[in-house]
Amino acid sequence: MFKLLNKILNINSVSLHSSIKIYGIVKLPHQSRHLSTSGTMFKSAVFSLQDASKDQVQEFLNSFDTVLTDCDGVLWIDNNAIPGAADAMNHFRKLGKKIFYVTNNSTKIRSEFAAKATQLGFIANQDEILSTAFLVAHYLKGIGFTKKVYLLGSNGIGEELKAVGIRHIGVGPDPVKPDFKNMQPSELDPEVGAVVVGFDEHVSYPKFMKAASYLASEECLFIATNTDERFPKGGSIVVPGTGTLVRAVETCSERKALVLGKPHSYVRKYLESCGLNPARTLMIGDRCNTDIELGVRCGFQTLLVLSGVTSNKDLEKLRNEKTPPLPDVVLPKLGDLLPLLLS
Ligand SMILES: [Mg+2]
């Protein structure tokens, strides 16, 4: 990809300090000259694929064998497919590329994700879904965890835990009582050996009290699905993401969670166990600080789409401030890719 972008952009790269730290001084076809750096990875400037020729787009498509894609904000928003996204993903598959749907959403089990994707026009099967609910179960099973999980999260995680034989408690409402501060130790389950925090629409003060109380024992594991700040939503209403709950539990427990979702290293570890070739892997996402960060950390090529959280304005700000992680290429939406092959 770096070679491809060099070719496309006529990059004049200057190595700084080491062979892997690069500044690219770039002349973009329709944009102003700027610099970018990523610190430890090869990194070029952000290039709009819309400025590429048909042959260059074809070359881009030939440059990867595996496609990892985020879901919310890239493929769909809520229950509405983003126009053209399914055609693009299904085209990747038709070209023989391996597909993984990599999502920080912890509210569904993999079969539900696959069913949703299929309903919205994407070809998908359960084994291609890499959700944080699945990662939690995979991680705990992998370390031989046999105790019970206190789950400040949804049934999606609960079902994935159940599928690997791990018991859990805590899902559902735990309303505040008038004397909530008088919670008794007897209300805690002595079999709990891990607190898992994911998205929980029933979050409450008693849940925070229980999570922090379990975590008072150093032996109790503290795991979080992801730290996304917000859900991708239009309009004036902000929908707080799982990071809101993780930070709250970290604060009251005075501990740091092991985060398994993007951009943290467990995703990379899992993907490496699938035998991916990072240099021939494309990560598609709508958030620089999760999707693109994951791609940069893993040495994948990265495509940012502006149909979700990161806006064009956000991207410009990151570019102007030269703030990594920056994507290799950008498109307004994934559905804009295929028409470029016909132009
Ligand atoms: Mg997203």
mmCIF file of C-alpha atoms and ligand atoms in Angstrom:
data_model
loop_
_atom_site.group_PDB
_atom_site.id
_atom_site.type_symbol
_atom_site.label_atom_id
_atom_site.label_comp_id
_atom_site.label_asym_id
_atom_site.label_seq_id
_atom_site.Cartn_x
_atom_site.Cartn_y
_atom_site.Cartn_z
ATOM 1 C CA MET A 1 0.000 0.000 0.000
ATOM 2 C CA PHE A 2 2.807 2.361 0.848
ATOM 3 C CA LYS A 3 4.302 1.705 -2.582
ATOM 4 C CA LEU A 4 0.914 2.234 -4.143
ATOM 5 C CA LEU A 5 0.395 5.521 -2.372
ATOM 6 C CA ASN A 6 3.880 6.638 -3.252
ATOM 7 C CA LYS A 7 3.025 5.948 -6.852
ATOM 8 C CA ILE A 8 -0.319 7.686 -6.649
ATOM 9 C CA LEU A 9 0.845 10.670 -4.714
ATOM 10 C CA ASN A 10 4.432 11.153 -5.841
ATOM 11 C CA ILE A 11 5.463 11.170 -2.198
ATOM 12 C CA ASN A 12 8.875 12.523 -1.354
ATOM 13 C CA SER A 13 9.582 10.554 1.821
ATOM 14 C CA VAL A 14 12.381 11.425 4.194
ATOM 15 C CA SER A 15 13.425 8.848 6.780
ATOM 16 C CA LEU A 16 13.869 10.286 10.244
ATOM 17 C CA HIS A 17 15.973 8.666 12.932
ATOM 18 C CA SER A 18 15.094 5.118 11.919
ATOM 19 C CA SER A 19 14.033 3.173 8.890
ATOM 20 C CA ILE A 20 10.442 2.963 10.015
ATOM 21 C CA LYS A 21 9.721 6.549 10.911
ATOM 22 C CA ILE A 22 8.676 8.473 7.852
ATOM 23 C CA TYR A 23 7.524 11.968 7.099
ATOM 24 C CA GLY A 24 5.746 12.247 3.786
ATOM 25 C CA ILE A 25 5.729 15.558 1.993
ATOM 26 C CA VAL A 26 2.804 15.137 -0.275
ATOM 27 C CA LYS A 27 1.285 16.903 -3.211
ATOM 28 C CA LEU A 28 -2.365 15.969 -3.343
ATOM 29 C CA PRO A 29 -4.236 16.495 -6.582
ATOM 30 C CA HIS A 30 -6.905 18.743 -5.142
ATOM 31 C CA GLN A 31 -5.646 19.480 -1.689
ATOM 32 C CA SER A 32 -3.016 21.549 -0.058
ATOM 33 C CA ARG A 33 0.452 20.263 0.695
ATOM 34 C CA HIS A 34 0.857 18.867 4.187
ATOM 35 C CA LEU A 35 2.903 16.604 6.406
ATOM 36 C CA SER A 36 1.927 13.554 8.367
ATOM 37 C CA THR A 37 3.627 11.083 10.647
ATOM 38 C CA SER A 38 2.546 8.035 12.594
ATOM 39 C CA GLY A 39 5.467 7.539 14.924
ATOM 40 C CA THR A 40 6.235 3.871 14.670
ATOM 41 C CA MET A 41 4.534 2.672 11.537
ATOM 42 C CA PHE A 42 4.946 3.445 7.884
ATOM 43 C CA LYS A 43 2.518 6.229 7.309
ATOM 44 C CA SER A 44 1.627 8.350 4.367
ATOM 45 C CA ALA A 45 -0.685 11.280 3.988
ATOM 46 C CA VAL A 46 -4.404 10.777 3.810
ATOM 47 C CA PHE A 47 -5.508 10.365 0.227
ATOM 48 C CA SER A 48 -9.021 10.636 -1.120
ATOM 49 C CA LEU A 49 -9.716 7.628 -3.303
ATOM 50 C CA GLN A 50 -12.079 9.844 -5.228
ATOM 51 C CA ASP A 51 -8.999 11.533 -6.654
ATOM 52 C CA ALA A 52 -7.635 8.222 -7.970
ATOM 53 C CA SER A 53 -7.950 7.003 -11.553
ATOM 54 C CA LYS A 54 -9.843 3.830 -12.381
ATOM 55 C CA ASP A 55 -6.544 1.936 -12.719
ATOM 56 C CA GLN A 56 -5.334 3.226 -9.362
ATOM 57 C CA VAL A 57 -8.562 2.120 -7.680
ATOM 58 C CA GLN A 58 -8.109 -1.289 -9.282
ATOM 59 C CA GLU A 59 -4.531 -1.393 -7.995
ATOM 60 C CA PHE A 60 -5.806 -0.479 -4.540
ATOM 61 C CA LEU A 61 -8.279 -3.375 -4.674
ATOM 62 C CA ASN A 62 -5.465 -5.722 -5.697
ATOM 63 C CA SER A 63 -3.305 -4.640 -2.777
ATOM 64 C CA PHE A 64 -5.156 -6.563 -0.043
ATOM 65 C CA ASP A 65 -6.464 -10.104 0.495
ATOM 66 C CA THR A 66 -8.319 -9.594 3.779
ATOM 67 C CA VAL A 67 -10.891 -6.961 4.657
ATOM 68 C CA LEU A 68 -11.655 -6.071 8.259
ATOM 69 C CA THR A 69 -14.582 -3.734 8.571
ATOM 70 C CA ASP A 70 -16.230 -1.919 11.399
ATOM 71 C CA CYS A 71 -20.043 -2.110 11.262
ATOM 72 C CA ASP A 72 -21.859 0.863 12.845
ATOM 73 C CA GLY A 73 -21.142 3.945 10.788
ATOM 74 C CA VAL A 74 -19.490 2.001 7.952
ATOM 75 C CA LEU A 75 -22.035 -0.621 6.891
ATOM 76 C CA TRP A 76 -25.115 0.597 8.677
ATOM 77 C CA ILE A 77 -26.469 3.083 11.200
ATOM 78 C CA ASP A 78 -28.947 1.490 13.580
ATOM 79 C CA ASN A 79 -31.063 -0.731 11.334
ATOM 80 C CA ASN A 80 -30.477 1.119 8.099
ATOM 81 C CA ALA A 81 -27.804 0.020 5.636
ATOM 82 C CA ILE A 82 -25.597 2.827 4.357
ATOM 83 C CA PRO A 83 -26.235 3.030 0.600
ATOM 84 C CA GLY A 84 -23.805 0.983 -1.498
ATOM 85 C CA ALA A 85 -21.961 -0.581 1.474
ATOM 86 C CA ALA A 86 -23.377 -4.060 0.896
ATOM 87 C CA ASP A 87 -22.469 -3.947 -2.802
ATOM 88 C CA ALA A 88 -18.891 -3.000 -1.916
ATOM 89 C CA MET A 89 -18.501 -5.721 0.738
ATOM 90 C CA ASN A 90 -20.094 -8.359 -1.459
ATOM 91 C CA HIS A 91 -17.784 -7.297 -4.282
ATOM 92 C CA PHE A 92 -14.761 -7.828 -2.019
ATOM 93 C CA ARG A 93 -16.032 -11.333 -1.333
ATOM 94 C CA LYS A 94 -16.604 -11.966 -5.030
ATOM 95 C CA LEU A 95 -12.957 -11.023 -5.594
ATOM 96 C CA GLY A 96 -11.998 -13.798 -3.139
ATOM 97 C CA LYS A 97 -11.061 -11.591 -0.214
ATOM 98 C CA LYS A 98 -11.443 -12.877 3.350
ATOM 99 C CA ILE A 99 -13.878 -10.805 5.389
ATOM 100 C CA PHE A 100 -14.103 -10.057 9.119
ATOM 101 C CA TYR A 101 -16.745 -7.839 10.653
ATOM 102 C CA VAL A 102 -14.921 -6.256 13.604
ATOM 103 C CA THR A 103 -17.250 -4.447 15.958
ATOM 104 C CA ASN A 104 -16.961 -2.950 19.418
ATOM 105 C CA ASN A 105 -20.699 -3.409 19.840
ATOM 106 C CA SER A 106 -21.192 -5.892 22.692
ATOM 107 C CA THR A 107 -24.978 -6.057 22.733
ATOM 108 C CA LYS A 108 -25.438 -8.917 20.276
ATOM 109 C CA ILE A 109 -24.143 -12.448 19.855
ATOM 110 C CA ARG A 110 -22.385 -13.325 16.610
ATOM 111 C CA SER A 111 -25.345 -15.127 15.051
ATOM 112 C CA GLU A 112 -27.489 -12.027 15.641
ATOM 113 C CA PHE A 113 -24.875 -9.833 13.959
ATOM 114 C CA ALA A 114 -24.706 -12.219 11.021
ATOM 115 C CA ALA A 115 -28.523 -12.235 10.769
ATOM 116 C CA LYS A 116 -28.640 -8.431 10.870
ATOM 117 C CA ALA A 117 -25.926 -8.155 8.226
ATOM 118 C CA THR A 118 -27.721 -10.643 5.997
ATOM 119 C CA GLN A 119 -31.020 -8.830 6.422
ATOM 120 C CA LEU A 120 -29.364 -5.589 5.342
ATOM 121 C CA GLY A 121 -27.926 -7.188 2.186
ATOM 122 C CA PHE A 122 -24.432 -8.217 3.339
ATOM 123 C CA ILE A 123 -23.210 -11.759 2.838
ATOM 124 C CA ALA A 124 -22.002 -12.812 6.284
ATOM 125 C CA ASN A 125 -21.641 -15.846 8.487
ATOM 126 C CA GLN A 126 -21.122 -16.182 12.213
ATOM 127 C CA ASP A 127 -17.447 -17.113 11.965
ATOM 128 C CA GLU A 128 -16.712 -13.799 10.292
ATOM 129 C CA ILE A 129 -18.110 -11.764 13.190
ATOM 130 C CA LEU A 130 -15.501 -10.493 15.620
ATOM 131 C CA SER A 131 -17.551 -8.725 18.283
ATOM 132 C CA THR A 132 -16.418 -7.645 21.723
ATOM 133 C CA ALA A 133 -18.963 -9.978 23.348
ATOM 134 C CA PHE A 134 -17.244 -12.860 21.568
ATOM 135 C CA LEU A 135 -13.777 -11.533 22.487
ATOM 136 C CA VAL A 136 -14.673 -11.444 26.193
ATOM 137 C CA ALA A 137 -15.782 -15.079 26.117
ATOM 138 C CA HIS A 138 -12.771 -16.073 23.987
ATOM 139 C CA TYR A 139 -10.374 -14.340 26.382
ATOM 140 C CA LEU A 140 -11.842 -15.810 29.586
ATOM 141 C CA LYS A 141 -12.037 -19.276 28.110
ATOM 142 C CA GLY A 142 -8.456 -18.912 26.889
ATOM 143 C CA ILE A 143 -7.123 -18.207 30.379
ATOM 144 C CA GLY A 144 -9.102 -21.090 31.882
ATOM 145 C CA PHE A 145 -11.455 -18.874 33.912
ATOM 146 C CA THR A 146 -13.853 -21.010 35.969
ATOM 147 C CA LYS A 147 -15.453 -18.550 38.392
ATOM 148 C CA LYS A 148 -18.496 -16.351 37.840
ATOM 149 C CA VAL A 149 -18.626 -13.034 35.965
ATOM 150 C CA TYR A 150 -20.366 -9.958 37.333
ATOM 151 C CA LEU A 151 -21.589 -8.453 34.091
ATOM 152 C CA LEU A 152 -22.296 -4.760 33.879
ATOM 153 C CA GLY A 153 -23.399 -5.213 30.320
ATOM 154 C CA SER A 154 -26.003 -6.750 28.085
ATOM 155 C CA ASN A 155 -27.183 -10.224 27.306
ATOM 156 C CA GLY A 156 -25.023 -10.332 24.167
ATOM 157 C CA ILE A 157 -21.973 -10.861 26.363
ATOM 158 C CA GLY A 158 -23.980 -13.126 28.664
ATOM 159 C CA GLU A 159 -24.911 -15.455 25.808
ATOM 160 C CA GLU A 160 -21.337 -15.609 24.477
ATOM 161 C CA LEU A 161 -20.121 -16.446 28.015
ATOM 162 C CA LYS A 162 -22.774 -19.119 28.331
ATOM 163 C CA ALA A 163 -21.661 -20.609 25.003
ATOM 164 C CA VAL A 164 -18.202 -21.279 26.468
ATOM 165 C CA GLY A 165 -19.552 -22.521 29.801
ATOM 166 C CA ILE A 166 -18.897 -19.413 31.910
ATOM 167 C CA ARG A 167 -21.551 -18.358 34.396
ATOM 168 C CA HIS A 168 -22.565 -14.734 34.881
ATOM 169 C CA ILE A 169 -24.822 -12.483 36.928
ATOM 170 C CA GLY A 170 -25.876 -8.854 36.735
ATOM 171 C CA VAL A 171 -27.691 -8.463 33.391
ATOM 172 C CA GLY A 172 -30.877 -6.387 33.490
ATOM 173 C CA PRO A 173 -32.227 -3.634 35.744
ATOM 174 C CA ASP A 174 -30.811 -3.180 39.249
ATOM 175 C CA PRO A 175 -32.846 -0.168 40.357
ATOM 176 C CA VAL A 176 -31.855 2.286 43.044
ATOM 177 C CA LYS A 177 -33.555 1.693 46.402
ATOM 178 C CA PRO A 178 -34.118 4.493 48.937
ATOM 179 C CA ASP A 179 -31.472 2.996 51.248
ATOM 180 C CA PHE A 180 -29.073 2.078 48.452
ATOM 181 C CA LYS A 181 -26.025 3.149 50.444
ATOM 182 C CA ASN A 182 -26.749 0.415 52.956
ATOM 183 C CA MET A 183 -25.976 -2.391 50.540
ATOM 184 C CA GLN A 184 -24.822 -5.420 52.529
ATOM 185 C CA PRO A 185 -21.824 -7.681 51.748
ATOM 186 C CA SER A 186 -24.321 -10.544 51.618
ATOM 187 C CA GLU A 187 -25.636 -9.014 48.381
ATOM 188 C CA LEU A 188 -22.311 -9.845 46.736
ATOM 189 C CA ASP A 189 -21.777 -13.274 45.209
ATOM 190 C CA PRO A 190 -18.577 -14.887 46.598
ATOM 191 C CA GLU A 191 -18.150 -16.897 43.399
ATOM 192 C CA VAL A 192 -17.551 -13.796 41.280
ATOM 193 C CA GLY A 193 -13.992 -13.703 39.943
ATOM 194 C CA ALA A 194 -14.281 -11.105 37.180
ATOM 195 C CA VAL A 195 -16.128 -7.882 36.458
ATOM 196 C CA VAL A 196 -16.900 -7.314 32.795
ATOM 197 C CA VAL A 197 -18.116 -3.908 31.624
ATOM 198 C CA GLY A 198 -19.853 -3.522 28.278
ATOM 199 C CA PHE A 199 -22.761 -1.448 27.038
ATOM 200 C CA ASP A 200 -25.560 -1.552 29.601
ATOM 201 C CA GLU A 201 -28.683 0.517 29.111
ATOM 202 C CA HIS A 202 -29.734 -0.444 32.647
ATOM 203 C CA VAL A 203 -26.647 1.049 34.253
ATOM 204 C CA SER A 204 -27.381 2.206 37.805
ATOM 205 C CA TYR A 205 -25.741 3.283 41.017
ATOM 206 C CA PRO A 206 -26.159 -0.163 42.666
ATOM 207 C CA LYS A 207 -24.382 -1.715 39.680
ATOM 208 C CA PHE A 208 -21.443 0.639 40.144
ATOM 209 C CA MET A 209 -21.384 -0.212 43.861
ATOM 210 C CA LYS A 210 -21.332 -3.944 43.165
ATOM 211 C CA ALA A 211 -18.708 -3.698 40.418
ATOM 212 C CA ALA A 212 -16.400 -1.590 42.591
ATOM 213 C CA SER A 213 -16.946 -3.864 45.600
ATOM 214 C CA TYR A 214 -16.021 -6.998 43.634
ATOM 215 C CA LEU A 215 -13.000 -5.179 42.253
ATOM 216 C CA ALA A 216 -11.853 -4.310 45.777
ATOM 217 C CA SER A 217 -10.348 -7.794 45.684
ATOM 218 C CA GLU A 218 -7.134 -7.678 43.670
ATOM 219 C CA GLU A 219 -7.800 -11.209 42.489
ATOM 220 C CA CYS A 220 -10.964 -10.129 40.723
ATOM 221 C CA LEU A 221 -10.319 -9.565 36.993
ATOM 222 C CA PHE A 222 -11.464 -6.298 35.430
ATOM 223 C CA ILE A 223 -12.321 -6.504 31.748
ATOM 224 C CA ALA A 224 -14.002 -3.999 29.440
ATOM 225 C CA THR A 225 -15.310 -4.475 25.935
ATOM 226 C CA ASN A 226 -14.353 -1.055 24.566
ATOM 227 C CA THR A 227 -14.001 2.605 25.428
ATOM 228 C CA ASP A 228 -15.957 4.274 22.608
ATOM 229 C CA GLU A 229 -17.166 7.655 23.777
ATOM 230 C CA ARG A 230 -20.370 7.869 21.744
ATOM 231 C CA PHE A 231 -22.586 6.026 19.312
ATOM 232 C CA PRO A 232 -22.684 7.275 15.723
ATOM 233 C CA LYS A 233 -25.867 9.311 15.627
ATOM 234 C CA GLY A 234 -26.997 12.293 13.682
ATOM 235 C CA GLY A 235 -28.875 15.218 15.168
ATOM 236 C CA SER A 236 -28.477 17.047 18.423
ATOM 237 C CA ILE A 237 -28.823 14.125 20.846
ATOM 238 C CA VAL A 238 -25.599 12.545 22.130
ATOM 239 C CA VAL A 239 -25.806 8.834 22.924
ATOM 240 C CA PRO A 240 -23.028 7.968 25.409
ATOM 241 C CA GLY A 241 -20.961 4.902 24.514
ATOM 242 C CA THR A 242 -19.495 2.104 26.609
ATOM 243 C CA GLY A 243 -16.422 4.173 27.451
ATOM 244 C CA THR A 244 -18.677 6.229 29.693
ATOM 245 C CA LEU A 245 -19.412 3.201 31.868
ATOM 246 C CA VAL A 246 -15.849 1.874 31.775
ATOM 247 C CA ARG A 247 -14.455 5.174 32.993
ATOM 248 C CA ALA A 248 -17.064 5.303 35.758
ATOM 249 C CA VAL A 249 -16.137 1.821 37.041
ATOM 250 C CA GLU A 250 -12.427 2.577 36.701
ATOM 251 C CA THR A 251 -12.967 5.696 38.793
ATOM 252 C CA CYS A 252 -14.932 4.113 41.618
ATOM 253 C CA SER A 253 -12.805 0.936 41.711
ATOM 254 C CA GLU A 254 -9.528 2.862 41.406
ATOM 255 C CA ARG A 255 -8.375 0.274 38.864
ATOM 256 C CA LYS A 256 -7.752 0.150 35.113
ATOM 257 C CA ALA A 257 -9.691 -2.280 32.954
ATOM 258 C CA LEU A 258 -8.178 -4.663 30.433
ATOM 259 C CA VAL A 259 -9.895 -3.468 27.265
ATOM 260 C CA LEU A 260 -10.400 -6.146 24.600
ATOM 261 C CA GLY A 261 -12.034 -4.207 21.752
ATOM 262 C CA LYS A 262 -10.556 -1.912 19.113
ATOM 263 C CA PRO A 263 -7.946 -0.470 19.148
ATOM 264 C CA HIS A 264 -6.454 -2.627 21.878
ATOM 265 C CA SER A 265 -4.082 -5.486 21.342
ATOM 266 C CA TYR A 266 -6.361 -8.457 21.998
ATOM 267 C CA VAL A 267 -8.044 -7.899 18.637
ATOM 268 C CA ARG A 268 -4.620 -7.965 17.021
ATOM 269 C CA LYS A 269 -3.681 -11.108 18.929
ATOM 270 C CA TYR A 270 -6.867 -12.843 17.855
ATOM 271 C CA LEU A 271 -6.445 -11.806 14.225
ATOM 272 C CA GLU A 272 -2.826 -12.906 14.190
ATOM 273 C CA SER A 273 -3.963 -16.329 15.369
ATOM 274 C CA CYS A 274 -6.082 -16.412 12.185
ATOM 275 C CA GLY A 275 -2.878 -16.114 10.158
ATOM 276 C CA LEU A 276 -3.454 -12.691 8.641
ATOM 277 C CA ASN A 277 -0.765 -11.009 6.564
ATOM 278 C CA PRO A 278 -0.899 -7.464 7.965
ATOM 279 C CA ALA A 279 0.585 -5.873 4.852
ATOM 280 C CA ARG A 280 -2.216 -7.354 2.721
ATOM 281 C CA THR A 281 -5.028 -6.539 5.119
ATOM 282 C CA LEU A 282 -7.363 -3.558 4.849
ATOM 283 C CA MET A 283 -9.119 -2.109 7.900
ATOM 284 C CA ILE A 284 -12.203 -0.015 7.130
ATOM 285 C CA GLY A 285 -13.655 2.204 9.820
ATOM 286 C CA ASP A 286 -15.497 5.389 10.620
ATOM 287 C CA ARG A 287 -13.482 6.311 13.737
ATOM 288 C CA CYS A 288 -9.847 7.328 13.763
ATOM 289 C CA ASN A 289 -9.316 6.588 17.464
ATOM 290 C CA THR A 290 -10.561 2.991 17.309
ATOM 291 C CA ASP A 291 -10.746 1.550 13.785
ATOM 292 C CA ILE A 292 -7.871 3.430 12.198
ATOM 293 C CA GLU A 293 -5.785 3.215 15.375
ATOM 294 C CA LEU A 294 -6.208 -0.570 15.306
ATOM 295 C CA GLY A 295 -5.101 -0.644 11.679
ATOM 296 C CA VAL A 296 -2.076 1.547 12.344
ATOM 297 C CA ARG A 297 -1.044 -0.495 15.386
ATOM 298 C CA CYS A 298 -1.303 -3.741 13.430
ATOM 299 C CA GLY A 299 0.371 -2.538 10.229
ATOM 300 C CA PHE A 300 -2.815 -2.864 8.167
ATOM 301 C CA GLN A 301 -3.800 -0.570 5.351
ATOM 302 C CA THR A 302 -6.561 1.752 6.497
ATOM 303 C CA LEU A 303 -9.616 3.254 4.843
ATOM 304 C CA LEU A 304 -11.634 5.869 6.710
ATOM 305 C CA VAL A 305 -15.219 6.463 5.637
ATOM 306 C CA LEU A 306 -16.935 9.670 6.656
ATOM 307 C CA SER A 307 -20.393 8.122 7.072
ATOM 308 C CA GLY A 308 -20.154 7.653 10.845
ATOM 309 C CA VAL A 309 -18.390 9.268 13.775
ATOM 310 C CA THR A 310 -15.306 10.969 12.304
ATOM 311 C CA SER A 311 -16.451 13.838 10.103
ATOM 312 C CA ASN A 312 -14.610 15.586 7.315
ATOM 313 C CA LYS A 313 -14.129 18.488 9.727
ATOM 314 C CA ASP A 314 -12.613 16.142 12.347
ATOM 315 C CA LEU A 315 -10.297 14.660 9.738
ATOM 316 C CA GLU A 316 -9.132 18.066 8.563
ATOM 317 C CA LYS A 317 -8.386 18.975 12.169
ATOM 318 C CA LEU A 318 -6.333 15.797 12.653
ATOM 319 C CA ARG A 319 -4.473 16.440 9.410
ATOM 320 C CA ASN A 320 -3.731 20.040 10.260
ATOM 321 C CA GLU A 321 -2.515 19.096 13.724
ATOM 322 C CA LYS A 322 -0.631 16.110 12.225
ATOM 323 C CA THR A 323 -2.242 13.964 14.904
ATOM 324 C CA PRO A 324 -1.963 10.213 14.432
ATOM 325 C CA PRO A 325 -3.616 7.899 13.765
ATOM 326 C CA LEU A 326 -4.427 9.087 10.275
ATOM 327 C CA PRO A 327 -5.872 6.747 7.644
ATOM 328 C CA ASP A 328 -4.120 5.919 4.389
ATOM 329 C CA VAL A 329 -7.155 6.640 2.267
ATOM 330 C CA VAL A 330 -10.557 8.203 2.751
ATOM 331 C CA LEU A 331 -13.974 8.053 1.113
ATOM 332 C CA PRO A 332 -17.243 9.812 1.972
ATOM 333 C CA LYS A 333 -18.840 6.366 2.289
ATOM 334 C CA LEU A 334 -17.899 2.787 1.422
ATOM 335 C CA GLY A 335 -20.542 2.727 -1.300
ATOM 336 C CA ASP A 336 -18.536 5.321 -3.221
ATOM 337 C CA LEU A 337 -15.827 2.750 -3.988
ATOM 338 C CA LEU A 338 -17.417 0.651 -6.722
ATOM 339 C CA PRO A 339 -18.614 3.568 -8.878
ATOM 340 C CA LEU A 340 -14.949 4.662 -9.068
ATOM 341 C CA LEU A 341 -14.220 1.469 -11.013
ATOM 342 C CA LEU A 342 -16.776 2.487 -13.599
ATOM 343 C CA SER A 343 -15.753 6.102 -13.948
HETATM 344 MG MG MG B 1 -18.148 2.587 13.805
#
